[in-house]
Coordinates of C-alpha atoms and ligand atoms in Angstrom, one line a residue:
M1 CA -31.3 15.2 54.1
S2 CA -31.0 16.0 50.4
V3 CA -33.9 17.8 48.8
P4 CA -34.8 16.4 45.3
D5 CA -34.2 19.1 42.6
P6 CA -37.6 19.7 40.9
R7 CA -35.7 20.8 37.7
A8 CA -33.7 17.6 37.5
A9 CA -36.0 15.9 35.0
Q10 CA -35.5 18.9 32.6
R11 CA -31.8 19.3 33.1
T12 CA -30.3 20.8 30.0
D13 CA -26.8 20.1 31.2
P14 CA -26.3 16.4 30.8
G15 CA -23.2 16.4 33.0
L16 CA -20.9 17.5 30.2
E17 CA -18.3 20.1 31.1
W18 CA -17.7 22.6 28.3
I19 CA -14.0 23.4 27.9
N20 CA -13.9 24.9 24.3
R21 CA -10.1 24.9 23.9
F22 CA -10.2 25.8 20.2
A23 CA -12.3 28.9 21.0
R24 CA -9.4 30.1 23.3
L25 CA -7.1 30.5 20.3
P26 CA -6.9 34.1 18.9
G27 CA -9.5 35.4 16.5
A28 CA -7.2 34.7 13.5
F29 CA -8.2 31.0 13.8
H30 CA -11.9 31.2 13.6
E31 CA -15.1 33.3 13.6
T32 CA -18.3 33.1 15.6
P33 CA -21.0 31.9 13.1
A34 CA -24.5 33.4 13.0
P35 CA -27.6 31.3 13.6
A36 CA -29.4 30.2 10.4
P37 CA -33.0 29.0 10.1
F38 CA -33.7 25.3 9.7
P39 CA -37.5 25.0 9.5
D40 CA -39.4 22.0 10.9
A41 CA -36.2 20.7 12.5
T42 CA -36.4 17.1 13.8
C43 CA -33.9 14.7 15.2
L44 CA -34.1 11.7 12.9
A45 CA -31.4 9.4 14.5
T46 CA -28.9 9.3 17.3
S47 CA -26.0 7.0 17.8
P48 CA -26.5 4.8 20.9
A49 CA -22.7 4.1 21.1
M50 CA -21.8 7.8 21.0
C51 CA -24.5 8.7 23.5
D52 CA -23.1 6.1 25.9
R53 CA -19.6 7.4 25.3
L54 CA -20.6 10.9 26.2
G55 CA -23.0 9.8 29.0
V56 CA -26.0 11.5 27.5
E57 CA -29.6 10.4 26.7
A58 CA -30.6 10.3 23.1
A59 CA -33.7 12.3 24.0
L60 CA -31.4 15.2 24.7
F61 CA -31.2 16.0 21.0
E62 CA -34.9 15.8 20.4
R63 CA -35.8 18.9 22.4
D64 CA -34.4 22.4 23.2
P65 CA -32.0 23.7 24.0
W66 CA -29.9 21.1 22.1
L67 CA -32.3 20.6 19.2
G68 CA -32.4 24.4 18.6
A69 CA -28.6 24.7 19.1
C70 CA -27.9 21.9 16.7
T71 CA -30.3 23.1 14.0
H72 CA -31.0 26.9 14.1
G73 CA -27.9 27.8 16.1
S74 CA -29.8 29.1 19.1
A75 CA -27.9 29.5 22.3
L76 CA -26.7 26.5 24.3
P77 CA -25.3 27.3 27.7
G78 CA -21.6 26.5 27.7
A79 CA -21.2 26.1 23.9
E80 CA -19.0 28.6 22.1
P81 CA -19.7 28.0 18.4
R82 CA -16.8 28.7 16.0
A83 CA -16.0 28.1 12.3
S84 CA -12.3 27.6 11.6
V85 CA -10.2 28.7 8.7
Y86 CA -7.9 26.3 6.8
A87 CA -6.4 25.8 3.4
G88 CA -5.5 22.7 1.4
H89 CA -4.2 20.9 -1.6
Q90 CA -7.3 19.9 -3.6
F91 CA -6.5 17.3 -6.3
G92 CA -2.9 18.4 -6.0
V93 CA -3.6 22.2 -6.4
F94 CA -3.1 24.5 -3.5
V95 CA -6.1 26.6 -2.4
P96 CA -4.9 29.2 0.0
Q97 CA -8.2 29.6 1.8
L98 CA -10.8 27.1 2.6
G99 CA -12.3 26.6 6.0
D100 CA -15.4 25.4 7.7
G101 CA -17.8 26.6 5.0
R102 CA -20.6 24.6 6.5
A103 CA -19.3 23.2 9.7
K104 CA -19.8 24.8 13.0
L105 CA -17.8 23.7 16.0
L106 CA -20.3 23.9 18.9
G107 CA -17.4 23.5 21.3
E108 CA -15.5 20.9 23.2
V109 CA -16.8 18.9 26.1
R110 CA -15.2 16.8 28.9
T111 CA -17.3 13.7 29.8
A112 CA -17.7 12.3 33.3
Q113 CA -15.1 9.7 32.2
G114 CA -12.6 12.4 31.5
E115 CA -12.6 12.1 27.7
T116 CA -12.7 15.2 25.7
W117 CA -14.7 15.5 22.5
E118 CA -15.2 18.3 20.0
L119 CA -18.8 18.6 18.8
Q120 CA -19.4 19.9 15.3
L121 CA -22.4 20.5 13.1
K122 CA -22.0 19.8 9.4
G123 CA -24.5 21.6 7.2
A124 CA -25.6 24.2 9.7
G125 CA -25.6 27.2 7.4
P126 CA -23.1 29.6 5.9
T127 CA -20.0 30.9 7.7
R128 CA -17.4 33.4 6.7
F129 CA -15.6 30.6 4.9
S130 CA -18.5 29.5 2.7
R131 CA -17.1 31.3 -0.4
G132 CA -20.6 32.1 -1.7
A133 CA -21.9 28.5 -1.1
D134 CA -25.0 27.9 1.0
G135 CA -23.3 26.2 4.0
R136 CA -25.8 23.3 3.8
A137 CA -25.5 19.6 3.3
V138 CA -28.1 17.4 1.6
M139 CA -29.9 14.5 3.3
R140 CA -28.1 12.1 0.9
S141 CA -24.6 13.0 1.9
S142 CA -25.6 13.5 5.6
V143 CA -27.1 10.0 5.9
R144 CA -23.9 8.6 4.3
E145 CA -21.6 10.4 6.7
Y146 CA -23.8 9.6 9.7
L147 CA -23.9 5.9 8.9
A148 CA -20.3 5.6 7.7
S149 CA -18.8 7.3 10.7
E150 CA -20.4 4.8 13.1
A151 CA -19.9 1.8 10.8
M152 CA -16.2 2.6 10.6
A153 CA -15.9 3.0 14.3
A154 CA -17.6 -0.4 14.8
L155 CA -15.1 -1.9 12.3
G156 CA -12.3 -0.5 14.5
V157 CA -11.1 2.1 12.0
P158 CA -10.1 5.5 13.5
T159 CA -12.7 8.0 12.5
T160 CA -14.7 11.0 13.5
R161 CA -18.0 10.0 15.0
A162 CA -21.6 10.9 14.5
L163 CA -23.9 11.7 17.4
A164 CA -27.2 12.7 15.7
L165 CA -28.8 13.4 12.4
F166 CA -31.3 16.2 11.9
G167 CA -33.8 16.8 9.1
S168 CA -35.8 19.8 7.9
S169 CA -38.2 21.0 5.3
L170 CA -35.5 23.4 4.0
P171 CA -34.8 22.9 0.3
V172 CA -31.2 22.8 -0.9
Y173 CA -30.3 23.4 -4.5
R174 CA -27.8 21.0 -6.1
E175 CA -28.2 19.3 -9.5
R176 CA -31.8 19.0 -8.2
V177 CA -33.7 20.3 -5.2
E178 CA -32.9 18.1 -2.2
P179 CA -33.9 18.2 1.5
A180 CA -31.3 19.6 3.9
A181 CA -29.9 17.7 6.9
I182 CA -27.4 18.3 9.6
V183 CA -25.0 15.8 11.2
L184 CA -23.8 16.5 14.7
R185 CA -20.4 14.9 14.6
A186 CA -17.9 14.3 17.4
A187 CA -14.1 13.8 17.4
P188 CA -11.3 14.2 19.8
S189 CA -10.0 16.8 17.3
F190 CA -11.2 18.3 14.0
L191 CA -7.7 19.7 13.2
R192 CA -6.7 19.0 9.6
F193 CA -3.4 19.2 7.7
G194 CA -5.0 22.2 5.9
H195 CA -5.1 24.2 9.1
F196 CA -1.3 24.2 9.2
E197 CA -1.1 24.9 5.5
Y198 CA -3.2 28.0 5.8
F199 CA -0.9 29.7 8.3
H200 CA 2.3 28.4 6.7
Y201 CA 1.6 29.4 3.1
N202 CA 0.0 32.7 4.0
G203 CA 3.2 33.6 6.0
Y204 CA 1.5 33.9 9.4
S205 CA 4.5 32.3 11.2
E206 CA 3.6 33.4 14.7
R207 CA 0.1 32.0 14.3
L208 CA 1.5 28.8 12.9
R209 CA 3.7 28.4 16.0
E210 CA 0.6 29.0 18.2
L211 CA -1.3 26.4 16.2
I212 CA 1.6 23.9 16.5
D213 CA 1.7 24.4 20.3
Y214 CA -2.1 24.1 20.5
A215 CA -2.1 20.8 18.5
R216 CA 0.7 19.3 20.5
A217 CA -1.1 20.0 23.8
H218 CA -4.5 19.1 22.4
D219 CA -3.9 16.1 20.2
Y220 CA -0.5 14.7 21.3
P221 CA -0.1 15.5 25.0
E222 CA 1.9 12.3 25.5
L223 CA 4.8 14.0 23.6
A224 CA 5.1 16.9 26.0
D225 CA 8.5 15.8 27.2
A226 CA 9.9 14.8 23.8
E227 CA 13.4 16.1 23.0
D228 CA 12.1 17.7 19.8
P229 CA 8.4 18.0 20.3
V230 CA 7.5 19.2 16.8
A231 CA 9.5 16.4 15.1
A232 CA 7.9 14.0 17.5
M233 CA 4.5 15.2 16.6
L234 CA 5.2 14.7 12.9
E235 CA 6.5 11.2 13.6
A236 CA 3.3 10.4 15.6
V237 CA 1.0 11.8 12.8
I238 CA 2.9 9.6 10.3
A239 CA 2.5 6.6 12.5
R240 CA -1.2 7.1 13.1
T241 CA -1.9 7.8 9.4
A242 CA -0.1 4.6 8.4
E243 CA -2.3 2.6 10.8
M244 CA -5.5 4.4 9.5
I245 CA -4.7 3.8 5.8
A246 CA -3.8 0.1 6.6
D247 CA -7.3 -0.2 8.1
W248 CA -8.9 1.4 5.0
Q249 CA -7.1 -1.0 2.7
A250 CA -7.8 -4.0 4.8
V251 CA -11.5 -3.3 5.1
G252 CA -11.8 -2.2 1.4
F253 CA -12.7 1.4 2.1
C254 CA -12.1 4.1 -0.5
H255 CA -12.2 7.7 0.8
G256 CA -12.6 9.4 -2.6
V257 CA -11.3 12.9 -1.8
M258 CA -8.0 12.7 0.0
N259 CA -7.3 16.4 -0.2
T260 CA -5.0 17.7 2.5
D261 CA -8.0 19.6 4.0
N262 CA -9.6 16.1 4.4
M263 CA -6.7 14.7 6.4
S264 CA -6.9 14.7 10.2
L265 CA -4.0 15.6 12.3
A266 CA -5.2 13.0 14.8
G267 CA -5.1 10.3 12.2
L268 CA -8.9 9.9 11.9
T269 CA -11.0 9.2 8.8
I270 CA -12.7 12.6 8.2
D271 CA -15.2 14.2 5.8
Y272 CA -17.1 11.3 4.3
G273 CA -18.1 12.4 0.8
P274 CA -18.1 10.1 -2.3
F275 CA -16.5 7.3 -0.2
A276 CA -17.3 3.6 -0.9
F277 CA -16.7 0.2 0.6
M278 CA -15.7 -1.9 -2.3
D279 CA -18.0 -4.6 -3.6
A280 CA -16.0 -6.6 -6.2
F281 CA -12.3 -6.3 -5.6
D282 CA -10.6 -3.9 -8.0
P283 CA -7.3 -2.4 -6.9
G284 CA -7.8 0.6 -9.3
Y285 CA -11.4 1.2 -8.0
I286 CA -12.4 4.9 -8.2
C287 CA -15.4 5.8 -6.1
N288 CA -15.5 9.5 -6.8
H289 CA -17.2 10.0 -10.1
T290 CA -15.5 13.4 -10.6
D291 CA -12.0 11.9 -10.0
Q292 CA -11.4 11.0 -13.7
G293 CA -7.7 10.7 -13.4
G294 CA -8.0 8.2 -10.5
R295 CA -5.8 10.3 -8.2
Y296 CA -7.7 8.9 -5.2
A297 CA -8.2 5.4 -6.5
F298 CA -8.2 2.6 -3.9
D299 CA -4.7 1.4 -4.5
Q300 CA -3.4 5.0 -4.6
Q301 CA -4.5 5.8 -1.0
P302 CA -1.2 4.8 0.7
R303 CA 0.9 6.9 -1.8
V304 CA -1.5 9.9 -1.5
A305 CA -1.4 9.7 2.3
Q306 CA 2.4 10.0 2.1
W307 CA 2.2 12.9 -0.4
N308 CA -0.2 14.6 2.0
L309 CA 2.1 14.0 5.0
V310 CA 4.9 15.7 3.0
R311 CA 2.7 18.7 2.7
L312 CA 2.1 18.7 6.4
A313 CA 5.9 18.3 7.1
E314 CA 6.6 21.3 4.9
T315 CA 4.6 23.4 7.4
L316 CA 6.3 21.9 10.5
V317 CA 10.0 21.5 9.6
I318 CA 11.2 25.0 10.4
H319 CA 9.9 24.5 13.9
F320 CA 12.1 21.4 14.5
A321 CA 14.7 21.8 17.2
D322 CA 17.6 21.0 14.8
A323 CA 20.5 23.5 14.7
T324 CA 20.3 24.0 11.0
R325 CA 17.5 24.0 8.5
E326 CA 19.3 21.4 6.4
A327 CA 19.4 19.1 9.4
A328 CA 15.7 19.6 10.1
I329 CA 14.8 18.8 6.5
E330 CA 17.0 15.7 6.5
R331 CA 15.2 14.5 9.7
A332 CA 11.8 15.2 8.2
K333 CA 12.7 13.3 5.1
A334 CA 13.9 10.3 7.1
L335 CA 10.6 10.3 9.0
L336 CA 8.5 10.6 5.8
E337 CA 10.5 7.9 4.0
D338 CA 9.7 5.5 6.8
F339 CA 5.9 5.8 6.0
P340 CA 5.8 3.0 3.3
R341 CA 7.5 0.6 5.7
Q342 CA 5.2 1.4 8.5
Y343 CA 2.2 1.2 6.3
R344 CA 3.2 -2.1 4.7
Q345 CA 3.9 -3.7 8.1
A346 CA 0.5 -2.5 9.4
W347 CA -1.3 -3.7 6.3
L348 CA 0.4 -7.0 6.3
T349 CA -0.5 -7.6 10.0
R350 CA -4.2 -7.0 9.1
M351 CA -4.0 -9.1 6.0
R352 CA -2.4 -12.0 7.9
A353 CA -5.2 -11.8 10.4
K354 CA -7.8 -11.8 7.6
L355 CA -6.2 -15.1 6.3
G356 CA -6.2 -16.6 9.8
L357 CA -2.4 -16.5 10.1
Q358 CA -1.1 -15.8 13.6
S359 CA 2.6 -16.2 13.0
A360 CA 4.5 -14.1 10.5
Q361 CA 6.5 -15.6 7.7
E362 CA 8.5 -14.1 4.9
P363 CA 6.4 -15.5 2.0
D364 CA 3.1 -14.3 3.5
E365 CA 3.1 -11.1 1.5
A366 CA 3.3 -13.0 -1.7
L367 CA 0.5 -15.2 -0.6
V368 CA -1.7 -12.1 0.1
Q369 CA -0.7 -10.4 -3.2
D370 CA -1.4 -13.6 -5.2
L371 CA -4.9 -13.9 -3.6
L372 CA -5.7 -10.2 -4.3
A373 CA -4.6 -10.7 -7.9
R374 CA -6.9 -13.7 -8.2
M375 CA -9.8 -11.8 -6.6
A376 CA -9.3 -8.9 -9.0
A377 CA -9.1 -11.2 -12.0
E378 CA -12.3 -13.0 -10.9
G379 CA -14.1 -9.8 -9.7
M380 CA -14.7 -11.5 -6.3
D381 CA -16.7 -9.6 -3.7
Y382 CA -14.0 -8.4 -1.3
T383 CA -16.0 -8.6 2.0
R384 CA -18.0 -11.8 1.2
F385 CA -14.8 -13.7 0.1
F386 CA -12.9 -13.1 3.3
R387 CA -16.0 -13.8 5.4
Q388 CA -16.5 -17.1 3.6
L389 CA -12.8 -18.1 3.5
P390 CA -12.7 -20.4 6.6
D391 CA -15.8 -22.3 5.3
L392 CA -13.9 -23.1 2.1
E393 CA -12.1 -25.8 4.0
Q394 CA -15.2 -27.8 3.3
A395 CA -14.9 -29.4 -0.1
E396 CA -18.5 -28.7 -0.9
T397 CA -18.3 -25.0 -0.3
R398 CA -15.1 -24.9 -2.4
T399 CA -16.7 -26.7 -5.3
Q400 CA -19.5 -24.2 -5.2
L401 CA -17.0 -21.3 -5.4
E402 CA -15.0 -23.0 -8.1
S403 CA -18.2 -23.3 -10.2
E404 CA -18.2 -19.5 -10.4
L405 CA -14.6 -19.0 -11.3
E406 CA -13.0 -18.4 -14.7
D407 CA -9.5 -19.8 -13.9
V408 CA -10.0 -22.7 -11.5
P409 CA -6.4 -24.1 -11.8
A410 CA -5.0 -20.7 -10.8
W411 CA -7.3 -20.6 -7.8
Q412 CA -6.5 -24.2 -6.8
A413 CA -2.8 -23.4 -7.0
W414 CA -3.4 -20.5 -4.5
W415 CA -5.5 -22.7 -2.3
S416 CA -2.9 -25.4 -2.0
G417 CA -0.3 -22.8 -1.1
Y418 CA -2.6 -21.4 1.5
Q419 CA -3.3 -24.8 2.9
A420 CA 0.4 -25.5 3.1
R421 CA 0.9 -22.3 5.0
L422 CA -2.0 -23.0 7.4
A423 CA -0.4 -26.4 8.2
Q424 CA 2.3 -24.4 9.9
E425 CA -0.1 -22.7 12.2
G426 CA -1.1 -24.1 15.6
A427 CA -4.8 -23.1 15.9
T428 CA -7.6 -25.6 15.4
P429 CA -9.9 -24.9 12.4
A430 CA -12.7 -23.8 14.8
A431 CA -10.5 -21.4 16.6
R432 CA -9.1 -20.0 13.4
R433 CA -12.6 -19.6 12.0
A434 CA -13.7 -17.6 15.1
A435 CA -10.5 -15.4 14.9
M436 CA -11.1 -14.8 11.2
H437 CA -14.7 -13.9 11.7
A438 CA -13.6 -11.4 14.4
V439 CA -11.6 -9.4 11.7
N440 CA -13.5 -10.1 8.5
P441 CA -16.8 -8.2 8.7
K442 CA -20.0 -9.7 7.5
Y443 CA -21.9 -6.3 7.3
I444 CA -20.5 -3.2 5.6
L445 CA -22.1 0.0 4.4
R446 CA -22.5 -0.9 0.8
N447 CA -23.6 1.9 -1.5
H448 CA -26.9 0.2 -2.3
L449 CA -27.8 -0.2 1.4
A450 CA -27.1 3.5 2.0
Q451 CA -29.2 4.3 -1.0
A452 CA -32.3 2.6 0.3
A453 CA -31.9 4.4 3.7
I454 CA -31.4 7.7 1.9
E455 CA -34.5 7.4 -0.2
Q456 CA -36.6 6.8 2.9
A457 CA -34.9 9.5 4.9
E458 CA -35.6 12.0 2.1
A459 CA -39.2 11.2 2.5
G460 CA -39.0 11.8 6.2
D461 CA -38.8 8.2 7.4
P462 CA -35.6 7.4 9.2
S463 CA -36.5 3.7 9.9
E464 CA -34.0 2.3 7.4
V465 CA -31.3 4.6 8.7
L466 CA -32.0 3.3 12.2
R467 CA -32.0 -0.4 11.1
L468 CA -28.8 0.0 9.2
Q469 CA -27.2 1.7 12.1
R470 CA -28.1 -1.2 14.3
I471 CA -26.8 -3.8 11.9
L472 CA -23.6 -2.0 11.2
A473 CA -22.9 -1.5 14.9
R474 CA -22.1 -5.3 15.0
P475 CA -20.4 -5.9 11.7
F476 CA -18.6 -9.0 12.8
D477 CA -21.6 -10.8 14.3
E478 CA -23.9 -13.2 12.5
Q479 CA -27.4 -11.5 12.5
P480 CA -29.6 -14.1 10.8
E481 CA -32.6 -11.8 10.7
F482 CA -30.5 -9.5 8.5
E483 CA -28.9 -12.0 6.2
A484 CA -30.0 -10.0 3.1
Y485 CA -27.9 -7.1 4.2
A486 CA -24.8 -9.2 3.6
D487 CA -25.9 -10.2 0.1
L488 CA -24.1 -9.3 -3.1
P489 CA -25.2 -5.8 -4.4
P490 CA -28.0 -5.9 -6.9
A491 CA -27.3 -5.0 -10.5
W492 CA -28.6 -1.4 -10.2
A493 CA -25.9 -0.7 -7.5
S494 CA -23.3 -0.3 -10.2
G495 CA -25.3 2.7 -11.5
I496 CA -25.0 4.7 -8.3
R497 CA -22.8 7.8 -9.0
L498 CA -21.0 9.5 -6.2
S499 CA -19.5 12.9 -6.6
C500 CA -18.3 15.8 -4.4
S501 CA -21.7 17.4 -4.7
S502 CA -23.2 17.2 -1.2
Ligands
AMP601 P1 -15.4 19.3 0.9 O1 -15.3 19.0 -0.5 O2 -16.7 19.0 1.6 O3 -14.3 18.7 1.7 O4 -15.3 20.9 1.1 C1 -14.2 21.6 0.6 C2 -14.4 23.0 1.1 O5 -15.6 23.6 0.6 C3 -14.5 23.2 2.6 O6 -13.9 24.4 2.9 C4 -15.9 23.2 2.9 O7 -16.2 23.9 4.1 C5 -16.5 24.0 1.7 N1 -17.8 23.6 1.3 C6 -18.2 22.5 0.8 N2 -19.6 22.5 0.6 C7 -20.0 23.7 1.0 C8 -21.3 24.3 1.1 N3 -22.4 23.7 0.7 N4 -21.4 25.5 1.6 C9 -20.3 26.1 2.1 N5 -19.0 25.6 2.0 C10 -18.9 24.4 1.5
MG602 MG1 -13.7 18.5 3.5

C-alpha cells in the first residue's frame, strides 16, 4: 500500500528535470551571476499555455522557492544560473563583447513530455556583461515582451516564450524613473548569432569549435549524421530564418533591432524591444524611434536577415568539411544566395493563404504586390483589411470600403483581377472565408493596446495584461465581447514612441 507523501502539496519540484546543458560548457562561455535584491516581488502574470507546456501550475511562480529564485536570485534546487558572453553587429558596427547584461539563464529543464526548455530571467540584475548598466528592465518593456512572446506564439510565429511576469517596488532610472520588472522567458535555445561572433572574432578558435559542436547537438540534433554537419547546420539556420521572416512579413511584424546579437540560432523571434505590429500598411515603416536611417524598416527585414546570416556564416565556414577554404566559401555563398528564394517562396505561400488561394499560379505574386501597393497608397489597416477581405464579396461591404478610398478605379481593377483569380479556385465562399480567418488574425498586439496594459501594470494592476493575454491567445477567433480590441488605433497611438531604452 502506498503511503501518501505529506509534503506532496508543497512540492517545490514540479516534475521538471534540470539538465542545464549550457552550464556544462567551459567557464569561457559564461559566469555565475550573483543574487540581486528585488523588493516587494510579486508574480503579476503567468502564461497558461506555457505552464501547460511545462506541466507546471501557475501558482508555482507565486511562492518560494521559485518566486525568490526568479526575482532575488535565491537558490532553486537543480537550477544552475549562468549569464553568457556574446558579441554582435549592432546597426552594422561590430561590438566585440556584449553578453547577457541583464539576462540570467536559470538552467534547462526536461518536461514530462520529454521537451527541453531553457528558462531565462530578463531584468534580474547586473552580470559581468552589464558594461556598467543596471541589469534591469522596466515594466514598460517587460509587459511588451511578455505579451508579444505569447501573442506571436499564438499566431504561429517561431518565438521565445514568456512564462511569468514579476513586478517590484524597485525604481529604475531611464529617461524617467520607472518601476522594474522581470520576465521569466523560455525557449528551446537562447543561442544567438552573436555567441559565434564573440569566439570567432576574438580568435578563440578552440572555443568556437566547442560552441559549434554544442549548438549542433543542442539545437540541430537531427543533423548528427549529415555528411558535413557544420554546413548542414548553416543550411538549416538559413531555412528556419527564411520561414521566420516570412511569418513576420505576413503578419505585419516589425522587430525594430535586428542586430546579430538579436538573431536566434534556432530561428526564433528573440529580444522584443521597440517592435511593432503595423497598423496602416507602410512598407517602409520604422518602429524603432532611434533607427533614423531605417536600417530595420519593415521592408528591409528579409535583406537584413540575409546580411546577418552572412555574419554567422563567416564564423562557421572554416569548420566546413570541404578540402579547401575556397571550396568551403563557395559552398557557404551558394547556401546564402538561396535565402532570397526560400524567403520569397515562404512569403508567397503565406500571402496566397491570406488571399484565400489554395493553388499556386505564376501571376499570384503580382496580384499580392498590387494589393500591397494599393494598401500602402490608401494607408489601409493591414490586419483589419485581410480579416475583412472575404466579406468584401458582399457588394454592400465593398461599397462601404470604397467610400473610404482615394482611388476607387485602381481598387476596382485589383478587385476584378482578384475575382477572376478566385474563379479558378475550387473552394466554396464559406470554406474560403473560414480558411482565410484561420490565417488572418483578428487580434494583434497593437501599440495602443500594450500601452493601456503598461500604464495599469506600472500602477501595480495586472488586470489589463491578463485580459490582453487571454484575447491574444486566440487571435484568429471571433471574441464578440472584445470587439473593441480589434478596432482601428485611436489618434493618440501615432504619438507612441518606441526606442531601445528598456
Ligand atoms: P539589447 O539592446 O536589449 O538587445 O541589448 C544589447 C546589449 O546590452 C546586450 O548585451 C544586453 O545584455 C545589454 N543590456 C541592455 N540593457 C541592459 C541593462 N539595463 N543592463 C545591463 N545590460 C544591458
Ligand atoms: Mg538583445
